[in-house]
XYZ file of C-alpha atoms in Angstrom:
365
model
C 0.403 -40.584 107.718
C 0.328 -42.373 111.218
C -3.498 -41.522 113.048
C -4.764 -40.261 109.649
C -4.648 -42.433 107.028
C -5.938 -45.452 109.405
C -8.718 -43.571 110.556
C -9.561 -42.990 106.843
C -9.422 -46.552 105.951
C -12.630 -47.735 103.779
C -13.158 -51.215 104.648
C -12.742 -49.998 108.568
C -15.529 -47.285 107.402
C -17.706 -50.021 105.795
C -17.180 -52.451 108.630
C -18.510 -50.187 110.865
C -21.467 -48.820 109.448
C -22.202 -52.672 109.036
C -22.052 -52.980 112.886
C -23.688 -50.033 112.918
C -27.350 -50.837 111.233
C -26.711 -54.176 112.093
C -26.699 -53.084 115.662
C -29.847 -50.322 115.525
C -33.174 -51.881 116.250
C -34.794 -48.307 115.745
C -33.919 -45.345 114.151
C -31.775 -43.003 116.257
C -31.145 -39.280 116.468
C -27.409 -38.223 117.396
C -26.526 -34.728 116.884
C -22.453 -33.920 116.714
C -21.366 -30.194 118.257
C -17.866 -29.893 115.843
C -17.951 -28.205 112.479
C -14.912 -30.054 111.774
C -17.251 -33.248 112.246
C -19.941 -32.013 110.216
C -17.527 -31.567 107.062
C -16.218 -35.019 107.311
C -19.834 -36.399 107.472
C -20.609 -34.560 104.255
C -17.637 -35.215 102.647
C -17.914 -38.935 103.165
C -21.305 -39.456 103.057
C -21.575 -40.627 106.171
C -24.854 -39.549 107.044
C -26.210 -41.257 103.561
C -24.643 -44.773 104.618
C -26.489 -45.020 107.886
C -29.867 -42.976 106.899
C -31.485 -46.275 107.428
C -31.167 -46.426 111.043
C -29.780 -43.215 112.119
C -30.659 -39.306 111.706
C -27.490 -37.278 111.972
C -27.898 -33.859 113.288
C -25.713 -31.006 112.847
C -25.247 -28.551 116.160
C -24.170 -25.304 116.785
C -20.250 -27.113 116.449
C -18.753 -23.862 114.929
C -17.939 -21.444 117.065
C -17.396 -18.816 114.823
C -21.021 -18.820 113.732
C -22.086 -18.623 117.514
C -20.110 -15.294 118.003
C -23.125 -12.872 118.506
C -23.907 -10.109 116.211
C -23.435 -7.490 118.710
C -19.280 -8.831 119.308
C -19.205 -8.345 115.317
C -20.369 -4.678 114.999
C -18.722 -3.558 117.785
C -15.469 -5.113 116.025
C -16.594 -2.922 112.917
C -16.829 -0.087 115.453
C -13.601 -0.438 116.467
C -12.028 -0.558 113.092
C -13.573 2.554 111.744
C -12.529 4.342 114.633
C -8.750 3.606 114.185
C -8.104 1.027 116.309
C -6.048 -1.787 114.863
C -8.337 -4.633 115.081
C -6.581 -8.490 114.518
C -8.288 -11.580 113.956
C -7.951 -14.885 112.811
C -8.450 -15.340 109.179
C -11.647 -17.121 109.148
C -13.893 -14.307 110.721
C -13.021 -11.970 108.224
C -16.035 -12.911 105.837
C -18.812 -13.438 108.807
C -21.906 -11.006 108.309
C -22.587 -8.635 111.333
C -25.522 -6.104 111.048
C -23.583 -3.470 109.335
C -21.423 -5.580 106.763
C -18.094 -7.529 107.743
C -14.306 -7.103 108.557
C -13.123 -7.649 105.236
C -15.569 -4.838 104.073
C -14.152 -2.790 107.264
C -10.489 -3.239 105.594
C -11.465 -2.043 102.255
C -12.742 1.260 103.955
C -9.875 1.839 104.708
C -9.775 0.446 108.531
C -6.651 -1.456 109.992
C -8.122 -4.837 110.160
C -5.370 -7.156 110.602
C -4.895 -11.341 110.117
C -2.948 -13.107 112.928
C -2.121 -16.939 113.367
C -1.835 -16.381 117.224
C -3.055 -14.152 119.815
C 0.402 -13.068 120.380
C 1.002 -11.589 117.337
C -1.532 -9.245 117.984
C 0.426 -9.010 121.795
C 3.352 -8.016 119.618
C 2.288 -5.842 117.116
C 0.523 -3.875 120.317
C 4.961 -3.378 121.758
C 5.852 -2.210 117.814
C 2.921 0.281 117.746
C 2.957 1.625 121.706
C 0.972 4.622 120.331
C -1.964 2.644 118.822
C -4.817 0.717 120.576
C -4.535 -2.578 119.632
C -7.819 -5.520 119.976
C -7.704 -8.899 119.559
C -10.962 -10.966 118.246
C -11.206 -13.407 120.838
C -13.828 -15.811 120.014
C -13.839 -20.306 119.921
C -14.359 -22.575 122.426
C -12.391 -23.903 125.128
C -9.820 -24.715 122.493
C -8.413 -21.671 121.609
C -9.110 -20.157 125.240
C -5.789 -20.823 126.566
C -3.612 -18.844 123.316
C -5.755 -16.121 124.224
C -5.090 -16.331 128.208
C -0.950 -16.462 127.505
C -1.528 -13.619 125.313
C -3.000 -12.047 128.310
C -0.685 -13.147 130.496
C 2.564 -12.009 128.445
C 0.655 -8.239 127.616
C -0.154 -7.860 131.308
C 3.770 -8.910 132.413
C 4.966 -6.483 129.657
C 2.588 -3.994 130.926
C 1.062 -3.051 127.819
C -1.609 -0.245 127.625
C -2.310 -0.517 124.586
C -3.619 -4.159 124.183
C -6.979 -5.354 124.504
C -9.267 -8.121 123.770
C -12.911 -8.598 122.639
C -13.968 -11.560 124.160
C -16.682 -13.570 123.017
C -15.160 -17.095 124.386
C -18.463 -19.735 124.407
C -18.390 -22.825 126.033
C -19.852 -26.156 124.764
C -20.782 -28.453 127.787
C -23.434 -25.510 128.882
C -25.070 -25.530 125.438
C -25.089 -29.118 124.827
C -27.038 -28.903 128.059
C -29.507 -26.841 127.013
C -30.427 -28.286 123.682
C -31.084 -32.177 126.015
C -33.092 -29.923 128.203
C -35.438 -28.276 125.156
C -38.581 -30.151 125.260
C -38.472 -29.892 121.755
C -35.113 -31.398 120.704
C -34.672 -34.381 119.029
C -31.756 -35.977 120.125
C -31.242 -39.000 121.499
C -27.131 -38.824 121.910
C -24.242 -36.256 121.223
C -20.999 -36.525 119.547
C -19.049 -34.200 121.068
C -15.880 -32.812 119.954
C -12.512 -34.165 120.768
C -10.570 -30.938 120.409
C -11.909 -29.109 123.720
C -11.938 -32.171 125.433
C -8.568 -32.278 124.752
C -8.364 -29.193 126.864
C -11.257 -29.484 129.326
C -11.735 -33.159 129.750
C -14.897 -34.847 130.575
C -15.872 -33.948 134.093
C -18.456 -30.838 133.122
C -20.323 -33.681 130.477
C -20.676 -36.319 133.229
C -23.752 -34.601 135.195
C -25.381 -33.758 131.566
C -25.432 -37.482 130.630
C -26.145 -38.923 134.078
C -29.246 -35.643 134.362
C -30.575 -36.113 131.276
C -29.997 -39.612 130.698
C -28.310 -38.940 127.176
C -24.910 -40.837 125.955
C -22.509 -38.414 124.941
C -18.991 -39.800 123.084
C -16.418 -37.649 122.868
C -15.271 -38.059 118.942
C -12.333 -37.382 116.598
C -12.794 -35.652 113.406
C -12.052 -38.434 110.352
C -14.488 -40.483 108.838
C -13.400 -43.991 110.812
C -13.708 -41.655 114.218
C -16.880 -40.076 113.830
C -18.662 -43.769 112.703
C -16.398 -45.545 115.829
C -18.310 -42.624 117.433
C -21.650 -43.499 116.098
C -21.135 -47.000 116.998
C -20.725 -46.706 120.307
C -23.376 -44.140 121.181
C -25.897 -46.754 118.961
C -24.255 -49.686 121.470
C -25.886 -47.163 124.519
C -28.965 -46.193 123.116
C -29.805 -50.220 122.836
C -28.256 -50.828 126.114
C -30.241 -47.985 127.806
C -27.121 -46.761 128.966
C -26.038 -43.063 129.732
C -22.779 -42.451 130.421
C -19.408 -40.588 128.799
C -17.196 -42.457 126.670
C -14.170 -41.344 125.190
C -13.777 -42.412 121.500
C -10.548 -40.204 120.639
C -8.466 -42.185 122.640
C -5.154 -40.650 121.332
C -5.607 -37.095 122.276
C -8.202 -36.685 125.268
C -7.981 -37.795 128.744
C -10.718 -37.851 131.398
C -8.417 -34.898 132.836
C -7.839 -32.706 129.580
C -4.364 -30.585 129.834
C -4.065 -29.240 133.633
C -1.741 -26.828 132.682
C -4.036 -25.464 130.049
C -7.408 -25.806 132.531
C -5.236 -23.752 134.899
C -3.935 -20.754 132.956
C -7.730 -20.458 131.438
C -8.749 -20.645 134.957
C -5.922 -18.187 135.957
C -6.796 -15.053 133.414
C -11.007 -16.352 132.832
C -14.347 -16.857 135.017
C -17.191 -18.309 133.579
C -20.462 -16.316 132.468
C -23.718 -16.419 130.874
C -22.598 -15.204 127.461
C -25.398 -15.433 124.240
C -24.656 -17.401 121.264
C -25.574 -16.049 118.212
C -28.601 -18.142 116.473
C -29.590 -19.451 120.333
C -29.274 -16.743 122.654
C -27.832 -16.692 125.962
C -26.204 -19.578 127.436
C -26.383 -19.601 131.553
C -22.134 -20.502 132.319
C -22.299 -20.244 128.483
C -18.728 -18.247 127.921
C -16.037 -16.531 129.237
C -15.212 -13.131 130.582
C -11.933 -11.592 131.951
C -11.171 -11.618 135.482
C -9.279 -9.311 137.997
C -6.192 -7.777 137.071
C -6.928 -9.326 133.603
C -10.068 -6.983 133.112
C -8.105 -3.972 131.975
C -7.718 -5.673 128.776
C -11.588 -6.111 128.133
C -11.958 -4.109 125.045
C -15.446 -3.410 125.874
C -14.859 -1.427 128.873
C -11.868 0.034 127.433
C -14.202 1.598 124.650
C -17.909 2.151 126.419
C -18.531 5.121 123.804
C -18.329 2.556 120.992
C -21.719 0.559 122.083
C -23.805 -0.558 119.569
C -27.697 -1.061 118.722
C -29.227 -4.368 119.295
C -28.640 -5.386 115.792
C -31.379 -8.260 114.156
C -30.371 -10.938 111.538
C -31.465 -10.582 108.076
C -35.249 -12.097 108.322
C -34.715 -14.037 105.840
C -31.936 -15.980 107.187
C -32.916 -19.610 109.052
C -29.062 -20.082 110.216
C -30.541 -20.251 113.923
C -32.721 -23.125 113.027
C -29.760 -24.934 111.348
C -27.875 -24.196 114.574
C -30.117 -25.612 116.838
C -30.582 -28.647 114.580
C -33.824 -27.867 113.575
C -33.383 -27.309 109.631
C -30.595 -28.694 107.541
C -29.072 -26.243 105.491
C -30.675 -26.964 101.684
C -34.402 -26.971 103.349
C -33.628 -23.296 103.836
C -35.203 -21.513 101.161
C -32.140 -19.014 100.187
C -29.447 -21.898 100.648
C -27.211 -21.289 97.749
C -29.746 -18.900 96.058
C -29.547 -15.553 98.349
C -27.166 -16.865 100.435
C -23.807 -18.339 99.023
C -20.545 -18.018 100.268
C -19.454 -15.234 98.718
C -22.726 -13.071 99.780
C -23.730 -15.096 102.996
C -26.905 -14.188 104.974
C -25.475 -16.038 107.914
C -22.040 -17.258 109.634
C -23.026 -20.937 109.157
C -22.546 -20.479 105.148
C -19.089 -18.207 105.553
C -17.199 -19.981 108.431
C -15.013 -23.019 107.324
C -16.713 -25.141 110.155
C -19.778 -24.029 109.085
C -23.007 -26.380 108.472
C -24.384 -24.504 105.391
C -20.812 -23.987 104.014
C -20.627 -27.887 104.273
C -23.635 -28.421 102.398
C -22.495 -26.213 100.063
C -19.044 -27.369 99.180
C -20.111 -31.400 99.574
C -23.235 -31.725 98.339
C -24.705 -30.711 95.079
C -28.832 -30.997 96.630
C -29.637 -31.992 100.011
C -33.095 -32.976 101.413
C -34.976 -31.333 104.387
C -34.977 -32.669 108.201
């Protein structure tokens, strides 16, 4: 299949992890920020072929894990109380405080799977007498499905949709973790698919700031070791700049006409990620005549408690790239994927799911 199968090509692979430790006078850090990254690192033992001269680091590259507790319960809230609450498949199984969506459903509440945000748009015209909320959560990539879908309810005039945003975006949080005086990491592999949107321009200042090379990086096993390469290539040059390694899908630009239409129905705000906290210009909130939909104000009696995570879950460590998944103590004893502690073990993207699925043991940071 043409722009698979080449990019999964083993003596490509093998060539370039020999440029790669060839290359590496010193051991280097390089954390990527895409769960879909993570998995193919796992799955190909990427990170085992270059442990010699570089530490991969998994980041907080799922954005279903980031989605804060309190979005979850207040979801719950919403589906016990009878409104029909749709979301995409995959956040179904993710642990609020009080239990999880699929649990919700079994109670009897209208929980609902959609493929698009505009299903949920129309089943809100087939059911005019029921409030309908959309789960609005991912990173810049799914932000503009959700801004058509508020776009085509606000045209229709529909007073009965909504949406529960919880929108994050990545260039502010890849930000803060070069800025922690603590962090490790010495480049970033960021991910191709909301470049593909966004473009480059809000990484530029990070690298040039805080002198870090960040490579924007495609999601098979050839692209995410092209990726490593060329960060490696930096780090001995002393160079800090952007560099675009998925080539066939991003452009310095990203999509204008999706920028604009996000631009059109969003405004940034500091929003908290779940396992970090908040992000200053971390997310996305609805703006003028698109705030009507904001199922938070639509439903202020439905508030919820600060919730806590379970105390024995470590899933903001492995988020920030501070613990790999097995070092935690209830990885795949308390916490599995069928009774997760934490999103990072449920969520497809998810760093603990990936150890899970791909690895059999895994070793501490």
């Amino acid at each position: 299949m043409r722009f698979v199968d080449e990019y999964r090509d083993p003596a490509l692979a093998r060539g370039l992890v020999d440029t790669i430790l060839r290359r590496a006078t010193r051991r280097w850090t390089i954390m990527e920020v895409c769960g879909g990254q993570t998995h193919a690192i796992l799955a190909h033992g990427l990170d085992e072929l270059l442990a010699e001269r570089v530490t991969l680091l998994h980041g907080p590259g799922c954005p279903v894990c980031v989605t804060p507790l309190e979005t979850l319960d207040r979801a719950l809230a919403l589906a016990a109380h009878g409104v029909v609450v749709c979301s995409f498949g995959d956040m179904l199984r993710v642990p609020g405080s009080r239990g999880d969506l699929l649990g919700a459903r079994a109670r009897g509440g209208d929980v609902r799977v959609v493929y698009s945000p505009l299903d949920a748009v129309r089943l809100a015209s087939r059911l005019p007498d029921r409030p309908v909320v959309f789960l609005a959560v991912g990173f810049e990539t799914t932000a503009p499905a959700v801004a058509a879908a508020a776009r085509w309810a606000v045209a229709r005039a529909l007073d009965n949709f909504f949406l529960l945003v919880s929108h994050v975006r990545v260039p502010p949080a890849v930000d803060a973790i070069a800025a922690s005086p603590a962090t490790r990491v010495e480049a970033f592999l960021a991910a191709g698919h909301v470049c593909t949107v966004m473009g480059t321009a809000e990484y530029e200042p990070i690298a040039a700031r805080r002198r870090i090379p960040i490579v924007v990086t495609g999601f098979e096993p050839v692209d995410v070791l092209d990726g490593v390469a060329r960060a490696v290539d930096q780090l001995e040059d002393g160079a800090a700049r952007v560099e675009i390694q998925y080539e066939r899908a991003v452009r310095p630009e990203g999509n204008p006409a999706a920028r604009a239409l996000v631009d059109e129905v969003f405004e940034v705000v500091d929003r908290p990620w779940r396992g970090i906290g908040v992000v200053p210009r971390g997310g996305l909130a609805l703006r003028g005549r698109y705030a009507a939909l904001d199922a938070v104000r639509a439903f202020p009696s439905l508030a919820c408690d600060a919730p806590r995570e379970p105390a024995a879950c470590r899933a903001a460590d492995v988020l920030r790239g501070v613990l790999r998944p097995p070092a935690c103590p209830e990885f795949g004893r308390g916490c599995t994927p069928e009774r997760p502690l934490g999103a990072p073990m449920v969520s497809a993207e998810g760093a603990c799911a990936a150890y899970y699925h791909h690895r059999a043991e895994g070793t501490a940071a």
